[in-house]
Coordinates of C-alpha atoms in Angstrom, one line a residue:
X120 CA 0.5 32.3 13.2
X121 CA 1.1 29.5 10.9
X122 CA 4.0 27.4 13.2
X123 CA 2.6 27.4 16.6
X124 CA 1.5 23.5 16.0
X125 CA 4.6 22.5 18.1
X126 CA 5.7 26.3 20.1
X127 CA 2.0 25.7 21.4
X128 CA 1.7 22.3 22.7
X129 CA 0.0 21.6 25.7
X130 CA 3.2 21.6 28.3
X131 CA 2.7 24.1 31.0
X132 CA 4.9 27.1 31.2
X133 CA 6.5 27.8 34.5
X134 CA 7.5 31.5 35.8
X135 CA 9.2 32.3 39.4
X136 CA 9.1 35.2 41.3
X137 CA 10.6 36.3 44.6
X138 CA 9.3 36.6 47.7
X139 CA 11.2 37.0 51.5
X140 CA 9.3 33.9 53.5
X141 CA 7.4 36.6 55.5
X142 CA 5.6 37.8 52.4
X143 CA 5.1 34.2 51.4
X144 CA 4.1 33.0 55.2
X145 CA 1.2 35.5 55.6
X146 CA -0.2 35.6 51.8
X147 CA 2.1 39.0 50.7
X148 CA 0.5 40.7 54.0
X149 CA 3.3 40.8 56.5
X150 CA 6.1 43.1 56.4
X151 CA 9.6 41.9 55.0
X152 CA 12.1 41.1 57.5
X153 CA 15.7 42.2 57.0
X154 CA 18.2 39.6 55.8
X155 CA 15.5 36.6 54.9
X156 CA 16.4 35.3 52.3
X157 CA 14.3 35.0 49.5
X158 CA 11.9 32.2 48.8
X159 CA 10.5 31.5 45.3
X160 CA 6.7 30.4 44.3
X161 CA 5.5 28.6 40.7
X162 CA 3.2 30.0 38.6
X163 CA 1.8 27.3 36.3
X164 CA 0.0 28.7 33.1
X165 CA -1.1 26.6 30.3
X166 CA -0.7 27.0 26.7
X167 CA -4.2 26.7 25.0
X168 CA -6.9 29.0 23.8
X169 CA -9.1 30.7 26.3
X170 CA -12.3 29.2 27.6
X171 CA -14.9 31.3 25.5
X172 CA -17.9 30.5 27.9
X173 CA -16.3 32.1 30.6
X174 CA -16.7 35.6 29.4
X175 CA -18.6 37.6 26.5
X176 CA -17.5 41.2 25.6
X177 CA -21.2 43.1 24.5
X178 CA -19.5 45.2 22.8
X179 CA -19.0 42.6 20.1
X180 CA -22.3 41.6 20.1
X181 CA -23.5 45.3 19.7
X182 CA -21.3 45.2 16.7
X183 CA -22.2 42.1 14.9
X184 CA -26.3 43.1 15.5
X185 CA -25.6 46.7 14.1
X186 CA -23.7 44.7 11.2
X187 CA -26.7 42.8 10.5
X188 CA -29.1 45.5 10.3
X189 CA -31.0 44.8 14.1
X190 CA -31.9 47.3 15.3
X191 CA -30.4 49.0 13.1
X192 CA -31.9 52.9 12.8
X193 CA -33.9 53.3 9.2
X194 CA -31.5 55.5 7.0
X195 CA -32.5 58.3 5.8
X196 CA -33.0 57.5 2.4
X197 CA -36.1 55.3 4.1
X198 CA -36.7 58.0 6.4
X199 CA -37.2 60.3 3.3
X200 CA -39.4 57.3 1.4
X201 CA -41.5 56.6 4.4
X202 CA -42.2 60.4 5.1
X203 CA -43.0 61.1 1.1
X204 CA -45.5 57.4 1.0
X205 CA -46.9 59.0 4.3
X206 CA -47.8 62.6 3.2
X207 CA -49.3 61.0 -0.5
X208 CA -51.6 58.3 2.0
X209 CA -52.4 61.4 3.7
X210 CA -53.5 63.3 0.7
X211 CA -55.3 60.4 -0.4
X212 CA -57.2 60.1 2.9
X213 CA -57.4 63.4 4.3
X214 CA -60.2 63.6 7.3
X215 CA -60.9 67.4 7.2
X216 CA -61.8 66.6 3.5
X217 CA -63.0 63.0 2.5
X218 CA -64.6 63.7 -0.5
X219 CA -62.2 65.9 -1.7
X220 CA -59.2 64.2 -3.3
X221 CA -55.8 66.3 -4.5
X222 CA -55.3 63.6 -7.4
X223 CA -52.6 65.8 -8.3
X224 CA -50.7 66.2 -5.1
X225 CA -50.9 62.6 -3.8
X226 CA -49.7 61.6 -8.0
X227 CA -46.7 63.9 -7.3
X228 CA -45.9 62.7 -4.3
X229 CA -46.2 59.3 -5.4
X230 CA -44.0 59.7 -7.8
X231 CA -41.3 60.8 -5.5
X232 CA -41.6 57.9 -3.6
X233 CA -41.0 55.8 -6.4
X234 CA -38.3 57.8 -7.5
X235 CA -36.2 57.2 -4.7
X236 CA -36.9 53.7 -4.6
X237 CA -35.8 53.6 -8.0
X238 CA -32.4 55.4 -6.4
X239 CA -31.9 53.1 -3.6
X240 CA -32.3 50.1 -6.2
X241 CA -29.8 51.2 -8.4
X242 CA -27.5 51.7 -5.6
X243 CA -28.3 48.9 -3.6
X244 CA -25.2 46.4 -2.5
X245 CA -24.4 44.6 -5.7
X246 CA -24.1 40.5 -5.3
X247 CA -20.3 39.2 -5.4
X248 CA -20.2 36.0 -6.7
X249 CA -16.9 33.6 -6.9
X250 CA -17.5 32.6 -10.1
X251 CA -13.7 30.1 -9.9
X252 CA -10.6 29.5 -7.8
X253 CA -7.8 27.4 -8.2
X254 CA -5.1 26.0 -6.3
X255 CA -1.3 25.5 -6.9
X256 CA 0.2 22.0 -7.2
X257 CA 3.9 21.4 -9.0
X258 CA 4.0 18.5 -11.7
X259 CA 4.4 15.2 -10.6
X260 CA 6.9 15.1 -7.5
X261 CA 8.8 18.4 -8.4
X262 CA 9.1 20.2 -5.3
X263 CA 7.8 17.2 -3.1
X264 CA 9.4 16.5 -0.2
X265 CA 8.8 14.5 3.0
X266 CA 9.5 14.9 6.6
X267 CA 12.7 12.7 6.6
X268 CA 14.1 14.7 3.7
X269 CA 13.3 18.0 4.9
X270 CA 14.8 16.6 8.5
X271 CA 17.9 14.9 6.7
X272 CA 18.3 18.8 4.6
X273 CA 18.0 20.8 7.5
X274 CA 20.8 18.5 9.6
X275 CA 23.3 18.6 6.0
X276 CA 23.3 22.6 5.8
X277 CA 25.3 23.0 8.8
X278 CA 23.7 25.9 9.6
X279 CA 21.9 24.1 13.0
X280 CA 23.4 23.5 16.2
X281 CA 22.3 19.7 17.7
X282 CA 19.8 21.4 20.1
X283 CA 17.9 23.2 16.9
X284 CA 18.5 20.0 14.9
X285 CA 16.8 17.7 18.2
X286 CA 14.0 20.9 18.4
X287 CA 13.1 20.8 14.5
X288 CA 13.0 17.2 14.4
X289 CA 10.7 16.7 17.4
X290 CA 8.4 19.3 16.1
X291 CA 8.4 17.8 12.4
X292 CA 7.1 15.0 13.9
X293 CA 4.3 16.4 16.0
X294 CA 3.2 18.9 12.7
X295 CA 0.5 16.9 11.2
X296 CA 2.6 17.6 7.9
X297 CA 2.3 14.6 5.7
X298 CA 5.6 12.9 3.1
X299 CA 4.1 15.3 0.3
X300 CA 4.4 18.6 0.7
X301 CA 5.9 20.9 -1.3
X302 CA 9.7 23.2 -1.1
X303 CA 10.8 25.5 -3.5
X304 CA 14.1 24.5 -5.1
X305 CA 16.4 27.6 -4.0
X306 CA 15.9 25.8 -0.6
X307 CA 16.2 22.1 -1.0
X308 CA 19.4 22.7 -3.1
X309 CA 22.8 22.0 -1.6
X310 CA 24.0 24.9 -0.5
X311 CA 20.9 26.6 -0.6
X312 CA 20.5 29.2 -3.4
X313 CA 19.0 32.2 -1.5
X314 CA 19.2 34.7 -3.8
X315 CA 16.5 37.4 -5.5
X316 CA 16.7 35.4 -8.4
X317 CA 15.1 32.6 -6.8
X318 CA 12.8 34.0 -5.1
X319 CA 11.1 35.7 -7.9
X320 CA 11.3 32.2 -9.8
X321 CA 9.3 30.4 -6.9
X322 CA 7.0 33.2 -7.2
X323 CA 5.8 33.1 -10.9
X324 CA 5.8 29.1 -10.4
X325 CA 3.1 29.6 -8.0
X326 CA 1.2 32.8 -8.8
X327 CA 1.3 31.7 -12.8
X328 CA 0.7 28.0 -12.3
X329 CA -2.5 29.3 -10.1
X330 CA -3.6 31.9 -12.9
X331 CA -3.1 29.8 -15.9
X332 CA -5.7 27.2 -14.5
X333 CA -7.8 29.9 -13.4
X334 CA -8.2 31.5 -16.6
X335 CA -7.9 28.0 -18.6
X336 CA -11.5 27.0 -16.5
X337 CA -13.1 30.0 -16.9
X338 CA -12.4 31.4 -20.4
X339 CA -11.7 34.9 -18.9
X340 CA -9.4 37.2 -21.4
X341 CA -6.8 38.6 -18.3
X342 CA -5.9 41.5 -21.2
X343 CA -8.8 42.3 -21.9
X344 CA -11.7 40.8 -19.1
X345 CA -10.0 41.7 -15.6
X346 CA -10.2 45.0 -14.7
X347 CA -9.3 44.6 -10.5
X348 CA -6.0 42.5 -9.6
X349 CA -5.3 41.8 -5.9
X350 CA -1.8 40.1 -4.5
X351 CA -1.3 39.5 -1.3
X352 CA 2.4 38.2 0.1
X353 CA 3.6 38.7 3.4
X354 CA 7.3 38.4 3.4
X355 CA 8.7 39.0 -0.3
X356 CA 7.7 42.1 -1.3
X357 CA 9.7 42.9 -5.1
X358 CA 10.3 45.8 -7.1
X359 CA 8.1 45.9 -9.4
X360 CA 6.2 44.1 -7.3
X361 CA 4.4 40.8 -7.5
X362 CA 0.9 42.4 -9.0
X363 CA 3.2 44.1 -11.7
X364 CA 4.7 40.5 -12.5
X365 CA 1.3 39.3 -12.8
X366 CA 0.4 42.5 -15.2
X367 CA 3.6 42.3 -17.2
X368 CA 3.1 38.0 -17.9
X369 CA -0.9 38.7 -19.0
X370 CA -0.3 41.7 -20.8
X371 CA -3.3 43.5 -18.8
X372 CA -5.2 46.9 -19.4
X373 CA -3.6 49.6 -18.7
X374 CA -6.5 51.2 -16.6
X375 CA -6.8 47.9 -14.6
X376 CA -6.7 48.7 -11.2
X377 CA -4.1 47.1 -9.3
X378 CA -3.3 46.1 -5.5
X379 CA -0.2 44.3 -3.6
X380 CA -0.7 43.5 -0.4
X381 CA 2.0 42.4 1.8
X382 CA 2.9 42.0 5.9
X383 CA -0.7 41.7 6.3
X384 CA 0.0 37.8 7.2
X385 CA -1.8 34.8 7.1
X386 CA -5.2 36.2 7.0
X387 CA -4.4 38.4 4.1
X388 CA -6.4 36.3 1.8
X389 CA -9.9 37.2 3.4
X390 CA -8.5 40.8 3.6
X391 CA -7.8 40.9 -0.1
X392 CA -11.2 39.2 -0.6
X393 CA -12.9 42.4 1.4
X394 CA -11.2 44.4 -0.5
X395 CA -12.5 43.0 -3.8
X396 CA -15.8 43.4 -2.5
X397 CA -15.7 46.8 -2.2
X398 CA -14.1 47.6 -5.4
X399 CA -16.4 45.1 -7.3
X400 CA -19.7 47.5 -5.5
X401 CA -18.0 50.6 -6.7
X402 CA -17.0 49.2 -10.3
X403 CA -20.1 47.6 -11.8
X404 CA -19.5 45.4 -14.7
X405 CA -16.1 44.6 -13.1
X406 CA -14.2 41.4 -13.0
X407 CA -11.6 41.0 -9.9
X408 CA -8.8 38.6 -9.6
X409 CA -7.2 37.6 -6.1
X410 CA -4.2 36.2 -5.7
X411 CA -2.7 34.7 -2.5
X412 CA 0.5 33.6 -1.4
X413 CA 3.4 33.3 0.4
X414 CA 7.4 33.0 -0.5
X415 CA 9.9 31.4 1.3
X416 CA 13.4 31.4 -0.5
X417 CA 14.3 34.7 0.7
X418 CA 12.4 34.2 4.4
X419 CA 13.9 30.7 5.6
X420 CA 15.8 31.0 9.2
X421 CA 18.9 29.6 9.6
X422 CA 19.5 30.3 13.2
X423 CA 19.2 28.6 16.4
X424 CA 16.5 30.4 17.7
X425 CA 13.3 28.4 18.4
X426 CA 11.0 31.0 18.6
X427 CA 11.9 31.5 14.4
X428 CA 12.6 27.7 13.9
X429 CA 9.0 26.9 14.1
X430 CA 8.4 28.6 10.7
X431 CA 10.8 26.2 8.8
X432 CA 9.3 22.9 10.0
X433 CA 5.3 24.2 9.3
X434 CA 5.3 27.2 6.2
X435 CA 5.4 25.2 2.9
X436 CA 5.2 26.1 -0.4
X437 CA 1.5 26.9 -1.9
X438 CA -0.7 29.7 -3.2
X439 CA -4.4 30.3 -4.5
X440 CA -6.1 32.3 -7.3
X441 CA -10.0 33.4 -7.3
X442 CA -11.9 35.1 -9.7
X443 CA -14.8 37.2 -8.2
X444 CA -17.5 39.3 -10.0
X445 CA -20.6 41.5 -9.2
X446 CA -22.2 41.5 -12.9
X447 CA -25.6 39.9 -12.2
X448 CA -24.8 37.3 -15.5
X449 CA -22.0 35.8 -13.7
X450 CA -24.4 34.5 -10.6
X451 CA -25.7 31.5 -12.9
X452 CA -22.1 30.3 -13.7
X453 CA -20.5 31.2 -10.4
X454 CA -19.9 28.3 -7.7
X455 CA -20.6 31.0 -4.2
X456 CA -21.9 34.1 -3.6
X457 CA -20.3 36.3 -0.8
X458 CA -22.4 36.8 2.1
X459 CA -20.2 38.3 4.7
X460 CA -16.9 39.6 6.0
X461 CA -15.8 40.3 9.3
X462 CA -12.2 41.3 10.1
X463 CA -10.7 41.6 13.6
X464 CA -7.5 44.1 14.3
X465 CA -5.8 43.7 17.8
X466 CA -3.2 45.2 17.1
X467 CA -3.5 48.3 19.3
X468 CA -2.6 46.2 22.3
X469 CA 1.5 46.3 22.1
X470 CA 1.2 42.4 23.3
X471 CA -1.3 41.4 20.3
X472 CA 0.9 43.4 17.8
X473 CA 4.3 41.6 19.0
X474 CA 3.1 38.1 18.9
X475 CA 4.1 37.4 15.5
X476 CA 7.0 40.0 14.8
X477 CA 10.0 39.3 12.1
X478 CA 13.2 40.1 13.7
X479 CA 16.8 39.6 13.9
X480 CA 18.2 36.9 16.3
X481 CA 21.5 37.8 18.8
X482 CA 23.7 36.5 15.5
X483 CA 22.0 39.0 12.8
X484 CA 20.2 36.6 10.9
X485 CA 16.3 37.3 10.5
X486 CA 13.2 35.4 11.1
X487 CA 9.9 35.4 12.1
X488 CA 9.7 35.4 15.8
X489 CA 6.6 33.4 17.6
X490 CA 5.8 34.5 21.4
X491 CA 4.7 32.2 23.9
X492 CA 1.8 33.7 24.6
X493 CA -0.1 33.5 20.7
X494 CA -2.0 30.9 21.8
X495 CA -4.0 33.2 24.6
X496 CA -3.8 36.5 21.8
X497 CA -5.6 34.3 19.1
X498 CA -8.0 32.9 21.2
X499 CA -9.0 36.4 22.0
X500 CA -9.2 37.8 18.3
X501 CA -10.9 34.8 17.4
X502 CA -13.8 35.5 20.3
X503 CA -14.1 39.3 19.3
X504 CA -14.5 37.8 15.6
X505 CA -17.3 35.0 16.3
X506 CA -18.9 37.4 18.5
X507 CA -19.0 39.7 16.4
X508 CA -19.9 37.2 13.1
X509 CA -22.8 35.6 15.0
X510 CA -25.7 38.0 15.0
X511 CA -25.0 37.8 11.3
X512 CA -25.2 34.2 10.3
X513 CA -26.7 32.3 13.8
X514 CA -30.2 30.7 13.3
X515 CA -32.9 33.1 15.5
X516 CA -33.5 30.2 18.0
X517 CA -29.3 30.2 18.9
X518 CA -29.5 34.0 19.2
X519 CA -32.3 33.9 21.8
X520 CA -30.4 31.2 23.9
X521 CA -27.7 33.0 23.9
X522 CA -29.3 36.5 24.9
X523 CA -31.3 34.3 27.9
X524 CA -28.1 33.3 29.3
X525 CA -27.3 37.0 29.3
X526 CA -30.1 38.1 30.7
X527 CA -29.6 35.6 33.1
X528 CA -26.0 36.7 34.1
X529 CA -26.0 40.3 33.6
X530 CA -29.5 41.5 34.6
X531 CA -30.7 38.7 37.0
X532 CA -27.0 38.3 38.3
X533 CA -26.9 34.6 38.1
X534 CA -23.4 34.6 38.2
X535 CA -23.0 30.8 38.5
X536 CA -24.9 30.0 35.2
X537 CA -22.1 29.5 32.5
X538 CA -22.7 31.6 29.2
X539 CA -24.8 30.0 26.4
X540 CA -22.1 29.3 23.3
X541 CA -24.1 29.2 20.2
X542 CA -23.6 25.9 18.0
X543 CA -22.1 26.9 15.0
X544 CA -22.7 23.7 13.4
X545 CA -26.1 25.2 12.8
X546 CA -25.7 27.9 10.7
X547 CA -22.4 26.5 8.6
X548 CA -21.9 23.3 6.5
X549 CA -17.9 23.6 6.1
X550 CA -15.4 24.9 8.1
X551 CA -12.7 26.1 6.6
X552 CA -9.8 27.2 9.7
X553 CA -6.5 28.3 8.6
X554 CA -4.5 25.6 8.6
X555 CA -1.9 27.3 11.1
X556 CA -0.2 24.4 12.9
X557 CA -2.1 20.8 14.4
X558 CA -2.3 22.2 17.7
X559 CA -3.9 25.3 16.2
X560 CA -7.0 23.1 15.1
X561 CA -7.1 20.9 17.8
X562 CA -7.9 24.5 20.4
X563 CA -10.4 25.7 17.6
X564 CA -12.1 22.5 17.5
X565 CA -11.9 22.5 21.1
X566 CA -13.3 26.1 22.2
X567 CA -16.1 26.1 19.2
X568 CA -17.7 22.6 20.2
X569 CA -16.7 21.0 16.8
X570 CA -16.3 17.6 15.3
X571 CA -14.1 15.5 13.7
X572 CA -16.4 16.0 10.5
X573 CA -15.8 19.7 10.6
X574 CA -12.3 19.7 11.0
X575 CA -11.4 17.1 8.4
X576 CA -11.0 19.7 5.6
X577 CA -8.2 21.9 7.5
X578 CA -6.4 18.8 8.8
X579 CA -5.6 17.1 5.7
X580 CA -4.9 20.1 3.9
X581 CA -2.3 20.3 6.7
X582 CA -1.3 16.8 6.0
X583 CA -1.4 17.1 2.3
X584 CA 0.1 20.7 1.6
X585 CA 1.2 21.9 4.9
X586 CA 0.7 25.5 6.0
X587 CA 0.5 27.7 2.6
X588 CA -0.4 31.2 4.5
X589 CA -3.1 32.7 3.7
X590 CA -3.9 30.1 0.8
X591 CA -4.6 27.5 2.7
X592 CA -8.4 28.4 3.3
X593 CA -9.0 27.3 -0.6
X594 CA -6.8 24.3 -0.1
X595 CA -9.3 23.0 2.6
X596 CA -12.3 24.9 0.2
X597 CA -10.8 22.7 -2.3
X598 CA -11.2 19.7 -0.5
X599 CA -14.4 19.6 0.4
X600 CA -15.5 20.2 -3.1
X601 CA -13.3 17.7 -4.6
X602 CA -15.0 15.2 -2.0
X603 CA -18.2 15.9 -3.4
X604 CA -19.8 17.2 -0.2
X605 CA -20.4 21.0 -1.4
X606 CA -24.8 21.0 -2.2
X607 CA -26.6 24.2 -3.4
X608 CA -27.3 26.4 -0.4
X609 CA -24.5 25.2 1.7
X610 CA -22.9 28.1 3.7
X611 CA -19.4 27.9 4.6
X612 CA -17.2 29.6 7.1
X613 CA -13.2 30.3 6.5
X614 CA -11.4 31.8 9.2
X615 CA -8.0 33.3 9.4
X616 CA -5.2 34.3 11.6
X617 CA -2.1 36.6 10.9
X618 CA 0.4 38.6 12.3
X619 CA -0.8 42.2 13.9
X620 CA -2.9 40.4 14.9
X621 CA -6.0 40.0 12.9
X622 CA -8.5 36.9 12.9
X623 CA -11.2 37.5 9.9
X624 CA -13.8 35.4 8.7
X625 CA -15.2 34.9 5.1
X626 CA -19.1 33.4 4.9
X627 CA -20.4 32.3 1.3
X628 CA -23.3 30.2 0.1
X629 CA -22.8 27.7 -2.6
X630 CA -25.3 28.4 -5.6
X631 CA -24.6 25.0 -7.4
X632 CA -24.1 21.8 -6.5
X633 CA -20.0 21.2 -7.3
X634 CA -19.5 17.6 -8.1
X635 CA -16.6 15.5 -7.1
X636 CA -13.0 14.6 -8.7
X637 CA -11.3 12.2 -9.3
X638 CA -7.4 11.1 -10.9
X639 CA -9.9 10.0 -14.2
X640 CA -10.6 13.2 -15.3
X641 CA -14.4 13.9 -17.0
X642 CA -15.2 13.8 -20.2
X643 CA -14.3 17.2 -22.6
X644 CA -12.3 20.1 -22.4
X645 CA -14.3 21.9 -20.3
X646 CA -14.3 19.4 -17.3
X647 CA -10.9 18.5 -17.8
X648 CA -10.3 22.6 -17.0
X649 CA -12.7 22.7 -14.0
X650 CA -10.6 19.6 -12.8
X651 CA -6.8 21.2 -12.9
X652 CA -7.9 24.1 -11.0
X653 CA -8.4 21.4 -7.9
X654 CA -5.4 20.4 -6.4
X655 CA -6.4 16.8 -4.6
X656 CA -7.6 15.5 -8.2
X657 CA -4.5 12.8 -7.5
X658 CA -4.7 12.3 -3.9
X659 CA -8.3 13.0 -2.7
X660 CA -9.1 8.9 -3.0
X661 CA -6.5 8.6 0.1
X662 CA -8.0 11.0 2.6
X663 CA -8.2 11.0 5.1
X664 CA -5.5 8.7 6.0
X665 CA -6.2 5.9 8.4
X666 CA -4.3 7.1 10.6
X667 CA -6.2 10.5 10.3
X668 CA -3.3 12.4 11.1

């Protein structure tokens, strides 16, 4: 998902098809005569994400209402609950014998009521609270490079041909990338070292540099405090593997339960963040850690093909770690509390699952390929998500506008009247959209109504880290906070896309205010801590640039 910035621009693409001149002449009605020769027409599609008000799918709206418990059937443990408080009131009250009350019976039942309320309490959906996360950023300018380095490395590898040269340089330039972003070594050396070697050393930079803070912030014990660990990598995939490496370097219990996640793409992060949820409700007392992240050593393309060039000029190097908990102590330390998660799958359609598909090119060399039409298969995972996600979050008044219109279109058959699209605006404070490419933003801004405002979080993360996969949801997260602009009670939305292809969506609610930072770190330890785990602590005074990307 993450390099269709340039592959998506908003050039139309241009298919021809044959037709004899009789088809053609009479609108494909007339019968071919022999010998014509053929005649061609243009079929003119553009590359952008659909227009949502054109069409709703109810069957995503049925889903997000049965997600947000209307109308939902009671369960049967209220069934059960109601039925007992019934028969006791009934006892109580009994019309065929007023004055004569079974104290006895309607105590009994009484107390089976409360018993299975008790029951339900206890096993009630448990709070998940993000109690910390922190970001990766290298020392200094170790790593750093800037779009006429990487352009002047890729052209001194010899490994391009002048037309991938011309392509990569044309798309660097259109990225929304800024001069700071951040390669591992094993690819800016000269040769390139591409080796296992490498690529594991990039990884514990980024997972360790993230984990260290983490821990550092929030006084957590990894050998002895976490008991859920959660890794998610696409492309580099190690034996042991990366949630081992994490294991192995923090000396963790041996009983701690342990995940790696990997091909999942870059929406793996929420996915890994769902799945924390569930373990935290079935593991009370628990403390998980989520790590996400993406390597590239192993996974940079050095063909010619354009469809797996895109990856090099947009994928840089980055990754995230959050700690989440659902013990009812951590909820006054904690920054969010988890509200929701929706996740979107389209990958039963053979055209959804192909858009993002790593590959070998004609020369044997492998890559991740990008399809023309990911643009259009996005657009449609990201409808089926918000259409789903908005019975759960939308304020009542944008639910009823939006069920008038289709009252209006599918019962009245006003066919005319364009679909309501709720404002989203009003039930989020922050966006967070995956930082997948600057064309990528502009069509989400575009199809969901939003502003500048809302969008400033993703595009300088873009600017200032580049596409980090699936981490750079916290980078924007990140941002916000280290502006200053995150109050108590504001709700905020990530969204991602990967590979398969998923779309899912993340909603939390700040429980604290989180103040701003700065390159003048507070006073004492503790805020110094809270500080490293932000990456824009030395840049955040110069965003957005002037320019604004």
């Amino acid at each position: 998902m993450a390099s269709t910035a340039a592959v998506m621009e908003r050039e139309r693409l241009t298919a021809e098809m044959a037709f004899p001149p009789a088809v053609v002449a009479a609108g494909g009605g007339a019968s071919c005569k022999p010998g014509a020769e053929p005649r061609s027409i243009v079929i003119k599609i553009r590359r952008r994400l659909p227009d949502f008000a054109r069409s709703v799918n109810l069957k995503y709206v049925k889903l997000g209402l049965l997600s947000a418990g209307f109308p939902m059937p009671p369960s049967p443990s209220w069934v059960v609950m109601f039925a007992l408080a019934a028969a006791a009131a009934y006892g109580l009250f009994d019309v065929a014998a007023l004055y004569a009350v079974d104290l006895v019976g309607c105590a009994a039942w009484l107390c089976a009521a409360a018993l299975l309320v008790a029951v339900w309490y206890a096993r009630r959906p448990r709070p998940v609270y993000l109690v910390e996360f922190a970001c990766y950023k290298p020392d200094g300018d170790e790593h750093e490079i800037s779009k006429d380095g990487f352009l002047e490395m890729t052209e001194s590898t010899g490994f391009f041909n002048g037309e991938a040269v011309a392509f990569q340089t044309k798309i660097t330039r259109r990225s929304g990338l800024g001069d700071r972003t951040y390669l591992p070594p094993g690819i800016q050396a000269r040769p390139p070292r591409l080796s296992m070697a490498e690529a594991r050393a990039e990884a514990e930079a980024v997972m360790f540099g993230c984990l260290d803070k983490l821990f550092a912030a929030t006084g957590v014990d990894p050998s002895r405090d976490v008991g859920i660990l959660i890794v998610n990598c696409s492309l580099f995939n190690p034996t042991p593997s990366l949630a081992s490496m994490v294991v192995n370097r923090y000396r963790m219990r041996e009983d701690v339960k342990s995940f790696n996640l990997g091909g999942m793409g870059c929406s793996a992060g929420l996915i890994a963040v769902d799945l924390a949820r569930d373990l935290l409700q079935a593991n009370a007392g628990a403390l998980a850690v989520v790590v996400s992240t993406e390597n590239i050593t192993l996974n940079w393309y050095f063909g010619n093909d354009r469809s797996m060039l895109l990856s090099n000029c947009i994928f840089r190097m980055g990754g995230a770690a959050a700690l989440l908990s659902s013990r009812g102590g951590d909820a006054r330390r904690a920054k969010y509390r988890l509200l929701h998660t929706v996740r979107t799958h389209k990958g039963a359609a053979d055209g959804c699952f192909g858009s993002v598909y790593q590959r070998e090119d004609e020369r044997g060399r492998v890559g991740v390929s990008l399809a023309r039409e990911l643009m259009a298969v996005a657009g449609d995972a990201l409808k089926t998500n918000i259409t789903t996600l908005g019975p759960l979050v939308l304020p009542l008044a944008e639910q009823l506008k939006f069920l008038r219109s289709l009252v209006l279109r599918r019962v009245l058959r006003r066919g005319a009247r364009r679909p309501y699209i709720p404002d989203f605006r009003r039930a989020f404070e922050h966006f967070c959209v995956h930082a997948g490419g600057r064309a990528v933003l502009e069509e989400v801004q575009r199809s969901l109504g939003l502003g500048d405002g809302d969008m400033e979080a993703s595009k300088c993360a873009l600017h200032r880290f580049g596409n980090t996969s699936s981490s750079s949801l916290w980078y924007e997260l990140a941002y916000a906070e280290a502006k200053g602009r995150v109050r108590r009670g504001h709700r905020v939305w990530q969204i991602g896309f990967g590979s398969g292809f998923k779309c899912n969506s993340a909603v939390w609610r700040a429980l604290r205010d989180v103040p701003p930072v700065s390159s003048g770190a507070g006073d004492g330890e503790e805020e110094r801590r809270r500080v490293s785990c932000n990456p824009w602590v030395d840049s955040v005074e110069s965003y957005p640039p002037k320019a604004y990307i």
